XYZ file of C-alpha atoms in Angstrom:
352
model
C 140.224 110.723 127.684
C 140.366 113.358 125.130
C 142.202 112.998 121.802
C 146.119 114.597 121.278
C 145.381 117.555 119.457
C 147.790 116.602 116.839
C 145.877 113.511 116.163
C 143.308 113.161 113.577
C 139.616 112.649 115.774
C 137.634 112.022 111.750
C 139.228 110.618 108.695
C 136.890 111.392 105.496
C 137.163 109.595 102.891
C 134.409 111.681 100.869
C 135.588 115.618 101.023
C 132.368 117.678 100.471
C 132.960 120.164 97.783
C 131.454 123.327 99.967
C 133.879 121.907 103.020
C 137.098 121.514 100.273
C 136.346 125.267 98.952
C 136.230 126.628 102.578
C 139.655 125.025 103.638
C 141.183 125.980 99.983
C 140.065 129.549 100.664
C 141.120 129.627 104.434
C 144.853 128.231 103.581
C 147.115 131.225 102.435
C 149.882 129.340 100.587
C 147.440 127.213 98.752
C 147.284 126.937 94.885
C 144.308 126.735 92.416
C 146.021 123.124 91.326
C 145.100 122.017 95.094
C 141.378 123.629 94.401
C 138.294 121.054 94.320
C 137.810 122.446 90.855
C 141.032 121.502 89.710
C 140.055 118.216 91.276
C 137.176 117.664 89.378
C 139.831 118.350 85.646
C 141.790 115.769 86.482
C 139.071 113.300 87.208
C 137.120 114.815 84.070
C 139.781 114.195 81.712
C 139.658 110.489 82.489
C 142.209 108.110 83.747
C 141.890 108.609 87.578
C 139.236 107.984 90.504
C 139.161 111.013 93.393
C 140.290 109.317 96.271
C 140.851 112.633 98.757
C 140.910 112.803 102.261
C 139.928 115.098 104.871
C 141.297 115.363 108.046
C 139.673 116.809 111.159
C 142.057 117.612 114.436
C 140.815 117.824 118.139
C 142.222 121.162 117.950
C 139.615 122.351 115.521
C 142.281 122.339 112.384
C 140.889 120.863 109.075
C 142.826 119.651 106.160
C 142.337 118.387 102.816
C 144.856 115.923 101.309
C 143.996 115.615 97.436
C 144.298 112.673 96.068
C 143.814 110.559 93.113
C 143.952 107.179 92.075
C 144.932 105.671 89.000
C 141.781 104.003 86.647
C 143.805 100.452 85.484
C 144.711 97.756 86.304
C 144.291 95.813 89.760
C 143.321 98.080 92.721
C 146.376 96.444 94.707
C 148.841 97.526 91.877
C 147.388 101.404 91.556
C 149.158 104.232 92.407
C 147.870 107.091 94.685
C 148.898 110.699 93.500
C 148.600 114.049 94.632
C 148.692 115.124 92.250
C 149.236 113.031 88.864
C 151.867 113.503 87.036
C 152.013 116.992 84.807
C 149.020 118.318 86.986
C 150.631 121.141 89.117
C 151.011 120.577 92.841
C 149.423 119.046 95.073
C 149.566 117.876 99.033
C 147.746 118.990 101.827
C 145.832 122.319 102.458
C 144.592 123.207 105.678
C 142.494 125.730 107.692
C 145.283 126.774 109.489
C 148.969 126.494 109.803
C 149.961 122.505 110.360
C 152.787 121.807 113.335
C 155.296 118.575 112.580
C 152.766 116.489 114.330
C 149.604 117.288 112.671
C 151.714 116.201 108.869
C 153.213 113.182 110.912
C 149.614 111.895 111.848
C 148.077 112.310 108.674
C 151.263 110.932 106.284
C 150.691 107.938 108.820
C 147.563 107.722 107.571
C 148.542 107.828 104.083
C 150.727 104.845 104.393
C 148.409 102.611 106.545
C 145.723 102.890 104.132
C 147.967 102.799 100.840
C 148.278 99.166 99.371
C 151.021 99.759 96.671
C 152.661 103.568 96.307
C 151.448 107.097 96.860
C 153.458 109.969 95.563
C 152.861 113.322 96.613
C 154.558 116.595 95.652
C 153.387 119.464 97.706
C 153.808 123.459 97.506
C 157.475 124.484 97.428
C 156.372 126.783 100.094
C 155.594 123.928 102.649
C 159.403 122.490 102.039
C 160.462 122.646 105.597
C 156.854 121.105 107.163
C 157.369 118.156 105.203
C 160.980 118.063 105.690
C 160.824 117.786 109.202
C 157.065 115.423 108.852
C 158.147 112.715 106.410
C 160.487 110.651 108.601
C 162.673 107.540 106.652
C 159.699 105.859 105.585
C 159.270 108.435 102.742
C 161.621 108.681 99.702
C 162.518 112.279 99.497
C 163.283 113.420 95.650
C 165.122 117.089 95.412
C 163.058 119.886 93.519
C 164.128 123.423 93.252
C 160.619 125.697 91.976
C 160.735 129.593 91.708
C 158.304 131.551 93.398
C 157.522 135.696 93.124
C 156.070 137.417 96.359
C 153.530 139.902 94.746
C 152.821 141.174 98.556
C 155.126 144.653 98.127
C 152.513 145.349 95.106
C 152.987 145.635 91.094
C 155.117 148.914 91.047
C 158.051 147.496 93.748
C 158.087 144.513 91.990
C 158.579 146.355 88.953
C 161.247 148.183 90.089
C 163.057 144.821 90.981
C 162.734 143.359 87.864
C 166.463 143.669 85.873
C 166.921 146.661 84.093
C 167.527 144.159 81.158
C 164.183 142.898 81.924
C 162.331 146.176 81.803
C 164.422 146.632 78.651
C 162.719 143.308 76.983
C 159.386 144.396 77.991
C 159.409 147.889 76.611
C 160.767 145.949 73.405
C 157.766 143.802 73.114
C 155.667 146.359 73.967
C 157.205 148.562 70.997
C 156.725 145.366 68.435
C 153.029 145.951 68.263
C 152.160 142.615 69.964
C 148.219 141.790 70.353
C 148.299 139.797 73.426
C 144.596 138.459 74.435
C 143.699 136.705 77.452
C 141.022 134.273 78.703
C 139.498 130.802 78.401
C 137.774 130.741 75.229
C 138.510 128.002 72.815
C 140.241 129.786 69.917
C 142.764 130.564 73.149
C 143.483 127.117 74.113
C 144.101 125.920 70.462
C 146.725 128.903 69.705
C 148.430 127.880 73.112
C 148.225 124.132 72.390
C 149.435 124.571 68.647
C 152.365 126.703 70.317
C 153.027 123.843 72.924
C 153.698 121.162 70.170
C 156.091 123.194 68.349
C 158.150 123.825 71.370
C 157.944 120.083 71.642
C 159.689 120.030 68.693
C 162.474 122.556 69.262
C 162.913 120.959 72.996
C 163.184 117.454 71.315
C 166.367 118.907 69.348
C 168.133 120.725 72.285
C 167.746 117.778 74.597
C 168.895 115.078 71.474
C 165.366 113.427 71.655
C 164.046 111.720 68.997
C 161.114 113.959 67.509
C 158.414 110.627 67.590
C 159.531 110.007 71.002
C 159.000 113.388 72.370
C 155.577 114.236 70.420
C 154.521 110.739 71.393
C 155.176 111.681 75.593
C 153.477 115.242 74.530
C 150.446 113.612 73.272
C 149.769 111.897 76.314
C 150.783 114.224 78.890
C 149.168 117.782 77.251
C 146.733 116.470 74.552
C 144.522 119.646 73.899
C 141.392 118.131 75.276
C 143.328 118.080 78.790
C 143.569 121.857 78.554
C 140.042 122.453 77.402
C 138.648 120.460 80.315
C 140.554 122.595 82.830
C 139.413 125.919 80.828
C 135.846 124.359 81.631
C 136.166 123.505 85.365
C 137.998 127.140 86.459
C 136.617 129.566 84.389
C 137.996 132.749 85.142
C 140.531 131.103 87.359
C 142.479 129.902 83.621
C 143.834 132.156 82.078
C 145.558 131.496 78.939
C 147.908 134.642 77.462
C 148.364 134.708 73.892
C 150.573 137.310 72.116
C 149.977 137.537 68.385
C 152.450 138.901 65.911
C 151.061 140.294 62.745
C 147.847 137.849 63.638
C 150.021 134.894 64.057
C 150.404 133.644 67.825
C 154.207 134.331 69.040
C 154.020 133.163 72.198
C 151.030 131.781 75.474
C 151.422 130.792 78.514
C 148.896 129.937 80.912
C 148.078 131.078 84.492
C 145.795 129.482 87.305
C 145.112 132.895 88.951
C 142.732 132.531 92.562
C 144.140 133.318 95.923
C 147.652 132.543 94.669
C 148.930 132.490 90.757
C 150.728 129.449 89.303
C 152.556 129.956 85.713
C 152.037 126.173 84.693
C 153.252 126.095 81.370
C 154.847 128.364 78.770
C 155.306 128.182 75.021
C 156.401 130.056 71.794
C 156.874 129.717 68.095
C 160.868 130.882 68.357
C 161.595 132.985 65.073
C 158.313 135.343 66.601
C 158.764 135.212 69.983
C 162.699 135.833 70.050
C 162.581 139.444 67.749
C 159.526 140.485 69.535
C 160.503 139.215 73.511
C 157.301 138.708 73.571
C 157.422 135.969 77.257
C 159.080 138.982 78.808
C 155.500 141.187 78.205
C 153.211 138.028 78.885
C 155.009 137.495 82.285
C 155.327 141.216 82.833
C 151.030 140.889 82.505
C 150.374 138.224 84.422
C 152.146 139.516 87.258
C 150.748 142.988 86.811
C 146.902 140.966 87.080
C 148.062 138.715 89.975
C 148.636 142.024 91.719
C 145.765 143.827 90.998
C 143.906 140.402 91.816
C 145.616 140.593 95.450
C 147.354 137.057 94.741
C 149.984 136.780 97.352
C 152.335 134.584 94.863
C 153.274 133.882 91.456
C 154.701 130.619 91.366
C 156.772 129.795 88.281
C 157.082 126.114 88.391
C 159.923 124.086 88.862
C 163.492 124.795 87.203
C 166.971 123.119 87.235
C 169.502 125.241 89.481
C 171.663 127.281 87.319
C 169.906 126.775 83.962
C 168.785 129.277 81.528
C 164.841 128.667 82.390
C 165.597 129.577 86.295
C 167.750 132.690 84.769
C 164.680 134.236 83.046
C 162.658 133.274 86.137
C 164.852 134.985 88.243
C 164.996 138.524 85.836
C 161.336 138.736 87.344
C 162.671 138.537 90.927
C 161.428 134.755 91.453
C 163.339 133.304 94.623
C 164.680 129.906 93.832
C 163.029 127.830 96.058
C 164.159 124.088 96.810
C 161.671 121.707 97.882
C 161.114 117.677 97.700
C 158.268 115.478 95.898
C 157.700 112.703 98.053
C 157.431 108.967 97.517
C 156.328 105.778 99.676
C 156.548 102.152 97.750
C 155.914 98.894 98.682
C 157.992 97.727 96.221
C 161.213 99.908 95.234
C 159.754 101.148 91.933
C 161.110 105.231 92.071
C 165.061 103.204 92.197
C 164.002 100.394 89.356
C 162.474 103.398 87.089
C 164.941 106.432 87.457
C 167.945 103.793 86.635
C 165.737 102.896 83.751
C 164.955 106.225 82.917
C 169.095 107.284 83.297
C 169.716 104.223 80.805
C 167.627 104.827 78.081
C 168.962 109.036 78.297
C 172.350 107.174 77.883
C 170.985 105.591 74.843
C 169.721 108.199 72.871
C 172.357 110.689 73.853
C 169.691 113.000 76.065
C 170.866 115.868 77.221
C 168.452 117.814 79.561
C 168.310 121.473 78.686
């Protein structure tokens, strides 16, 4: 008797890297962060063992769950994430569109073979698959991302940024800003230097102590992170850096393949602010996403309301809620967010 289509007829646990690129490149919503390049960063900058699976369907569908698993401590006790924390999105790509029951199979799959916790947190733009695919086994966390359809082209999407927005932009572009682009090293150190002093002015918005919050920036964005993914994706990386009398104002960097993903922005504030110099970076980075024939320019996640998802939204970004998704065999996600809420308490945190 012949398989359900919806149920997986091969389980891989080793995903070829020619079979991973084909399925990447076949799936329309996916993201360079779910790429077997990006892969091969996170397993290059050390801490983590490539533990991906692929998934073949009697219906001829393929997908690709990436996964990764962490390097210490007892193999019962390690986590499974897709992806790790502070490494972009992750969950399943496919060669073509997933139904309810294709997810159900293979997030049954997950938790058969997963012998402590597995935490996934997929594209925004798969919110109601999973939705309706993770069941009550799964804790489901609330996310709201922002995400930019580049389909109607650069000069429509242009035309739909604010007025106040095109305003900002003709600004910057008036300051005599020297914004350079690419993945050379002198570009990852400007951007990196950048990061760490937002660090700092973060730390005082939110009431952090400064150690505290350059301690958590050292381990989750040390530089050498950020030159191993310039190494892996080439092209695909592209850090934007706008100087400001030859001093960097402002980067941000952009995974830019089938789909674009902002991933992280930074500025040195008394450059940035005069010159609006995020409003011309963004206002480039959409322009090459276009040009590039990217469908999407995701803009990460954002809190509802705040003044991150209002800038996102000057652009035209579409707030877009979502869930990350958790399954323990222990209740660690309750133990650590009231842990997490208690120490905020503490130090007076206030999230900006």
């Amino acid at each position: 008797m012949n398989a359900p289509a919806a149920v997986p007829v091969d389980v891989s646990t080793s995903v070829p890297a020619e079979v991973w690129d084909l399925v990447y490149r076949l799936d329309s919503h996916a993201l360079p962060t779910q790429s077997p390049r990006w892969a091969r960063a996170i397993t290059a900058s050390g801490g983590y063992y490539d533990v991906s699976r692929l998934y073949a369907f009697a219906d001829g569908r393929r997908a690709i769950l990436p996964l990764f698993e962490g390097a210490g401590g007892p193999r019962k006790l390690r986590s499974r994430l897709s992806p790790p924390s502070a490494w972009g999105f992750g969950g399943l790509i496919a060669s073509d569109p997933l139904g309810v029951a294709h997810l159900s199979a293979i997030l049954d799959d997950v938790i058969d073979n997963t012998t402590f916790r597995v935490h996934v947190r997929p594209n925004p733009l798969e919110a109601g698959l999973w939705k309706a695919a993770a069941g009550g086994r799964w804790i489901a966390v609330p996310r709201l991302a922002h995400v930019l359809d580049l389909r109607p082209g650069f000069d429509k999407i242009w035309a739909g940024f604010r007025s106040s927005t095109r305003g900002q932009i003709r600004k910057a572009e008036r300051a005599g800003l020297d914004v350079k682009s690419g993945c050379e090293p002198s570009l990852v150190e400007a951007f990196h230097g950048l990061l760490m002093r937002s660090v700092d002015r973060w730390a005082r918005r939110q009431h952090e102590p400064l150690a505290l919050a350059r301690w958590r920036a050292r381990g989750r964005d040390p530089i050498d992170k950020f030159n191993t993914i310039a190494k892996a994706l080439g092209p695909a990386c592209q850090f934007r850096v706008a100087y400001h009398n030859g001093e960097p104002a402002a980067a941000i960097l952009v995974l830019q393949e089938r789909n674009a993903h902002y991933t992280r922005g930074a500025m040195d504030e008394r450059l940035a602010a005069p010159t609006s110099a995020n409003y011309l970076l963004h206002r480039l980075a959409i322009e090459a996403a276009c040009n590039a024939g990217c469908a999407t320019y995701h803009m990460g996640e954002t809190t509802a309301g705040g003044t991150l998802a209002r800038f996102k939204e000057q652009f035209g970004a579409v707030a877009t809620p979502y869930a990350e998704y958790a399954f323990e065999r222990l209740p660690l996600y309750w133990l650590k967010d009231r842990a997490r809420t208690t120490v905020k308490r503490m130090i007076g945190f206030r999230d900006a």
